[in-house]
Coordinates of C-alpha atoms in Angstrom, one line a residue:
X230 CA 107.9 119.5 112.6
X231 CA 110.8 121.0 110.5
X232 CA 111.9 118.3 107.9
X233 CA 113.6 120.3 105.2
X234 CA 111.4 118.5 102.6
X235 CA 109.9 120.9 100.1
X236 CA 107.0 120.4 97.7
X237 CA 109.4 119.8 94.8
X238 CA 110.8 116.8 96.6
X239 CA 107.3 115.2 96.7
X240 CA 107.1 115.8 92.9
X241 CA 110.5 114.3 92.4
X242 CA 109.3 111.1 94.1
X243 CA 106.2 111.1 92.0
X244 CA 108.2 111.5 88.8
X245 CA 110.5 108.5 89.6
X246 CA 107.5 106.4 90.7
X247 CA 105.8 107.1 87.4
X248 CA 108.8 106.7 85.1
X249 CA 110.4 103.8 87.1
X250 CA 113.7 105.3 86.2
X251 CA 115.8 108.1 87.7
X252 CA 117.2 109.0 84.2
X253 CA 113.7 109.3 82.6
X254 CA 112.4 111.2 85.6
X255 CA 115.3 113.7 85.6
X256 CA 114.6 114.4 81.9
X257 CA 110.9 114.9 82.6
X258 CA 111.7 117.3 85.5
X259 CA 114.4 119.2 83.6
X260 CA 117.2 118.5 86.1
X261 CA 120.3 116.3 86.1
X262 CA 120.1 112.7 87.1
X263 CA 122.8 113.0 89.9
X264 CA 120.9 116.0 91.3
X265 CA 117.6 114.0 91.4
X266 CA 119.4 111.0 93.0
X267 CA 120.8 113.2 95.7
X268 CA 117.4 114.8 96.4
X269 CA 115.7 111.4 96.7
X270 CA 118.4 110.1 98.9
X271 CA 118.0 113.2 101.2
X272 CA 114.3 112.5 101.4
X273 CA 115.0 108.8 102.3
X274 CA 117.4 109.9 105.1
X275 CA 114.8 112.3 106.4
X276 CA 111.9 109.8 106.5
X277 CA 114.2 107.0 107.7
X278 CA 113.2 104.5 105.0
X279 CA 114.3 103.5 101.5
X280 CA 111.6 104.6 99.0
X281 CA 113.0 102.9 95.9
X282 CA 114.7 99.6 95.1
X283 CA 117.4 100.6 92.5
X284 CA 118.6 98.1 89.9
X285 CA 119.8 97.7 86.4
X286 CA 116.3 97.6 85.1
X287 CA 115.1 100.8 86.9
X288 CA 113.6 101.9 90.2
X289 CA 110.6 100.4 91.8
X290 CA 108.8 101.6 94.9
X291 CA 109.3 99.8 98.2
X292 CA 106.4 99.4 100.6
X293 CA 107.4 102.6 102.4
X294 CA 107.8 104.3 99.0
X295 CA 104.3 103.3 98.1
X296 CA 102.9 104.9 101.2
X297 CA 105.0 108.1 100.6
X298 CA 103.8 108.2 96.9
X299 CA 100.1 108.0 97.9
X300 CA 100.5 110.9 100.4
X301 CA 102.6 112.8 97.8
X302 CA 99.7 112.5 95.3
X303 CA 97.3 114.0 97.8
X304 CA 99.7 116.8 98.8
X305 CA 100.4 117.7 95.1
X306 CA 96.7 117.8 94.4
X307 CA 96.1 120.1 97.4
X308 CA 98.9 122.4 96.3
X309 CA 97.6 122.7 92.7
X310 CA 94.1 123.3 94.0
X311 CA 95.4 126.1 96.4
X312 CA 96.9 127.8 93.4
X313 CA 94.1 127.4 90.7
X314 CA 90.9 127.8 92.7
X315 CA 91.4 131.4 94.0
X316 CA 91.5 132.8 90.5
X317 CA 87.8 131.9 90.0
X318 CA 86.7 133.1 93.5
X319 CA 88.2 136.5 93.7
X320 CA 88.0 139.8 91.9
X321 CA 85.4 140.9 89.3
X322 CA 85.6 137.6 87.4
X323 CA 84.8 135.2 90.2
X324 CA 82.6 132.3 89.2
X325 CA 81.9 128.6 89.6
X326 CA 83.3 126.5 86.8
X327 CA 80.9 123.6 86.1
X328 CA 81.9 120.9 83.6
X329 CA 80.4 118.0 81.7
X330 CA 81.1 115.9 78.7
X331 CA 79.6 117.0 75.4
X332 CA 76.9 114.3 75.5
X333 CA 75.5 115.9 78.7
X334 CA 75.6 119.5 77.5
X335 CA 71.8 119.9 77.6
X336 CA 71.7 118.9 81.3
X337 CA 74.7 121.1 82.0
X338 CA 73.2 124.1 80.3
X339 CA 69.8 123.6 82.1
X340 CA 71.3 123.3 85.6
X341 CA 73.7 126.3 85.2
X342 CA 70.9 128.4 83.8
X343 CA 68.5 127.5 86.5
X344 CA 71.1 128.1 89.2
X345 CA 72.0 131.5 87.8
X346 CA 68.3 132.5 87.7
X347 CA 67.7 131.5 91.3
X348 CA 71.0 132.6 92.9
X349 CA 71.4 135.7 95.1
X350 CA 72.5 138.5 92.7
X351 CA 75.6 139.1 94.9
X352 CA 76.7 135.5 94.6
X353 CA 79.1 134.4 91.8
X354 CA 77.5 133.0 88.7
X355 CA 78.1 129.5 87.4
X356 CA 79.7 129.0 84.1
X357 CA 79.4 125.8 82.1
X358 CA 82.2 124.2 80.1
X359 CA 82.5 121.0 78.0
X360 CA 85.6 118.9 78.7
X361 CA 86.9 115.6 77.6
X362 CA 86.0 112.6 79.8
X363 CA 89.7 111.8 80.3
X364 CA 90.3 115.0 82.3
X365 CA 87.0 116.1 83.8
X366 CA 87.4 114.3 87.2
X367 CA 91.0 115.2 87.5
X368 CA 90.2 118.9 86.9
X369 CA 87.9 118.9 89.9
X370 CA 90.5 117.1 92.0
X371 CA 93.2 119.7 91.2
X372 CA 90.9 122.7 91.4
X373 CA 90.7 123.7 87.8
X374 CA 86.9 123.0 88.0
X375 CA 84.6 123.4 91.0
X376 CA 82.0 120.7 90.1
X377 CA 81.5 118.2 87.2
X378 CA 78.6 116.2 85.9
X379 CA 80.1 112.8 85.3
X380 CA 78.7 109.4 84.4
X381 CA 79.3 106.1 86.1
X382 CA 81.5 104.3 86.7
X383 CA 83.2 107.0 88.8
X384 CA 86.4 106.9 90.7
X385 CA 85.4 108.8 93.8
X386 CA 89.0 109.2 95.2
X387 CA 89.2 112.7 96.5
X388 CA 85.6 113.5 95.6
X389 CA 82.2 113.9 97.2
X390 CA 79.4 113.1 94.9
X391 CA 75.6 113.1 94.6
X392 CA 73.3 111.4 92.2
X393 CA 71.6 113.7 89.7
X394 CA 69.6 111.0 87.9
X395 CA 69.8 107.4 86.6
X396 CA 69.3 106.7 82.9
X397 CA 68.3 103.2 81.5
X398 CA 70.6 101.9 78.9
X399 CA 69.7 100.2 75.6
X400 CA 71.6 97.8 73.4
X401 CA 72.6 99.1 69.9
X402 CA 72.5 96.2 67.4
X403 CA 73.2 96.0 63.7
X404 CA 69.9 96.1 61.8
X405 CA 70.4 92.5 60.6
X406 CA 71.0 91.2 64.2
X407 CA 68.7 88.3 65.3
X408 CA 67.3 90.5 68.1
X409 CA 67.1 93.8 66.2
X410 CA 63.3 93.5 65.8
X411 CA 62.7 93.0 69.6
X412 CA 61.3 95.6 71.9
X413 CA 63.2 94.2 74.9
X414 CA 65.8 91.6 75.4
X415 CA 67.5 90.2 78.5
X416 CA 71.3 90.8 78.9
X417 CA 71.8 87.0 79.0
X418 CA 70.4 86.7 75.5
X419 CA 73.3 88.8 74.3
X420 CA 76.0 86.6 75.8
X421 CA 79.1 85.8 73.7
X422 CA 78.5 88.9 71.5
X423 CA 81.4 91.0 70.2
X424 CA 81.2 94.4 71.9
X425 CA 82.5 97.7 70.7
X426 CA 84.4 99.4 73.6
X427 CA 86.2 102.7 74.2
X428 CA 90.0 103.2 74.2
X429 CA 91.7 103.5 77.6
X430 CA 89.0 101.9 79.8
X431 CA 89.8 100.8 83.3
X432 CA 88.7 97.3 84.6
X433 CA 85.5 98.8 86.2
X434 CA 84.8 100.8 83.1
X435 CA 85.2 97.8 80.9
X436 CA 82.7 95.8 83.0
X437 CA 80.2 98.7 82.7
X438 CA 80.5 99.2 79.0
X439 CA 80.3 95.5 78.3
X440 CA 77.3 95.0 80.5
X441 CA 79.1 92.6 82.8
X442 CA 79.1 94.6 86.0
X443 CA 75.9 92.9 87.3
X444 CA 76.6 89.4 86.1
X445 CA 79.7 87.8 84.5
X446 CA 78.3 87.3 80.9
X447 CA 80.6 85.9 78.3
X448 CA 81.6 88.5 75.6
X449 CA 84.1 88.9 72.8
X450 CA 86.3 92.0 72.1
X451 CA 85.0 94.1 69.2
X452 CA 86.5 97.3 67.8
X453 CA 88.1 99.7 70.3
X454 CA 87.0 103.2 69.4
X455 CA 87.7 106.8 70.4
X456 CA 84.6 108.7 69.3
X457 CA 80.9 108.3 68.8
X458 CA 81.1 108.2 65.0
X459 CA 83.5 105.2 65.2
X460 CA 81.2 103.6 67.9
X461 CA 78.1 103.8 65.7
X462 CA 80.0 102.7 62.5
X463 CA 81.4 99.6 64.2
X464 CA 77.9 98.5 65.2
X465 CA 76.3 99.3 61.8
X466 CA 79.0 97.3 60.0
X467 CA 78.2 94.3 62.2
X468 CA 81.6 94.3 64.0
X469 CA 79.9 94.3 67.5
X470 CA 77.1 95.6 69.6
X471 CA 77.1 98.4 72.2
X472 CA 75.3 99.7 75.3
X473 CA 74.4 103.4 75.8
X474 CA 72.1 105.4 77.9
X475 CA 68.8 105.7 76.0
X476 CA 68.6 109.4 76.9
X477 CA 71.8 110.1 74.9
X478 CA 70.7 108.5 71.6
X479 CA 70.0 111.9 70.1
X480 CA 73.6 112.9 70.7
X481 CA 75.0 110.0 68.6
X482 CA 75.7 110.4 64.9
X483 CA 73.3 108.8 62.4
X484 CA 72.0 105.5 63.6
X485 CA 70.9 104.4 60.1
X486 CA 71.3 100.6 60.0
X487 CA 71.3 100.4 63.8
X488 CA 68.5 99.2 66.1
X489 CA 68.1 100.4 69.7
X490 CA 66.6 97.7 72.0
X491 CA 65.8 98.0 75.6
X492 CA 67.7 95.5 77.9
X493 CA 66.7 94.0 81.2
X494 CA 69.5 92.8 83.6
X495 CA 71.6 95.8 82.6
X496 CA 72.8 98.5 85.0
X497 CA 71.7 102.1 84.6
X498 CA 74.0 104.9 83.7
X499 CA 74.2 107.2 86.7
X500 CA 74.8 110.9 86.1
X501 CA 76.4 112.2 89.3
X502 CA 77.6 115.6 90.4
X503 CA 81.1 115.5 91.8
X504 CA 83.2 118.0 93.7
X505 CA 86.4 118.0 95.7
X506 CA 86.1 116.6 99.2
X507 CA 88.4 119.4 100.3
X508 CA 86.1 122.2 99.0
X509 CA 84.6 124.5 101.7
X510 CA 83.1 127.2 99.4
X511 CA 79.6 128.3 100.5
X512 CA 78.9 129.2 96.9
X513 CA 79.7 125.6 95.8
X514 CA 77.5 124.3 98.6
X515 CA 74.7 126.5 97.3
X516 CA 75.1 125.1 93.8
X517 CA 75.1 121.5 95.1
X518 CA 71.9 122.2 97.1
X519 CA 70.3 123.8 94.0
X520 CA 71.1 120.8 91.8
X521 CA 69.9 118.4 94.5
X522 CA 66.6 120.3 94.7
X523 CA 66.1 120.3 90.9
X524 CA 67.0 116.6 90.7
X525 CA 64.6 115.8 93.5
X526 CA 61.8 117.7 91.9
X527 CA 62.4 116.0 88.6

């Protein structure tokens, strides 16, 4: 059906929805506010519904606008994927881009190396890359990466995923903590503790990192940190406790003055392999099968 709506119009709606202001959205897009208003109005006339409630305090999505926004997000992601993915799958430099956080670099390196050793020589090689946790899933959604190794909790919107392995978590306690000498404690015994958390956590991520995703234990906010050095320092100084996968302890900075204690009643950290649900690449499918076989054998 010919609608006259172009990809830029979907991005206009996304900008206004994000900024909740026509003026701020126009500045972000690099166009004038009247031009943006006319474009949005033309979209509303085409779809037959008002997308925004306009007022002195800005612009908020209507129910119809929310539906349009959600579809626009998916369409924008597909468009970005269509542009970015071919560069890795054509010509002499074609390859699979596989990403992970720095803490999982050993697993990333091992899986990429074993895949490259086992692949058909005519098939593109896999290349590993370390990325920040804040972008690794979005890079897969928009086609900048083919597959990522990501830890729970995971927002699977737009993704297919498969479990690589589950790692038990331990509690990190200050050396002077009443339970620091224990071999194992139950999560309930750590109720009402201050807990060191990470900046920018979602509600699900907060539940996971505070160990309250399986049961609603009481806890108090401790320091909010942005890197592992701050995380370890906050615990050593007695400002809070923390929970981490036991397998990743060697990746943390010095744990002098910190005790690692196993915990029952605490969820595992799942390392999953995630890829776009829109992907149809046989090469990607081959990589997924290889990792599944390796994980199953392990």
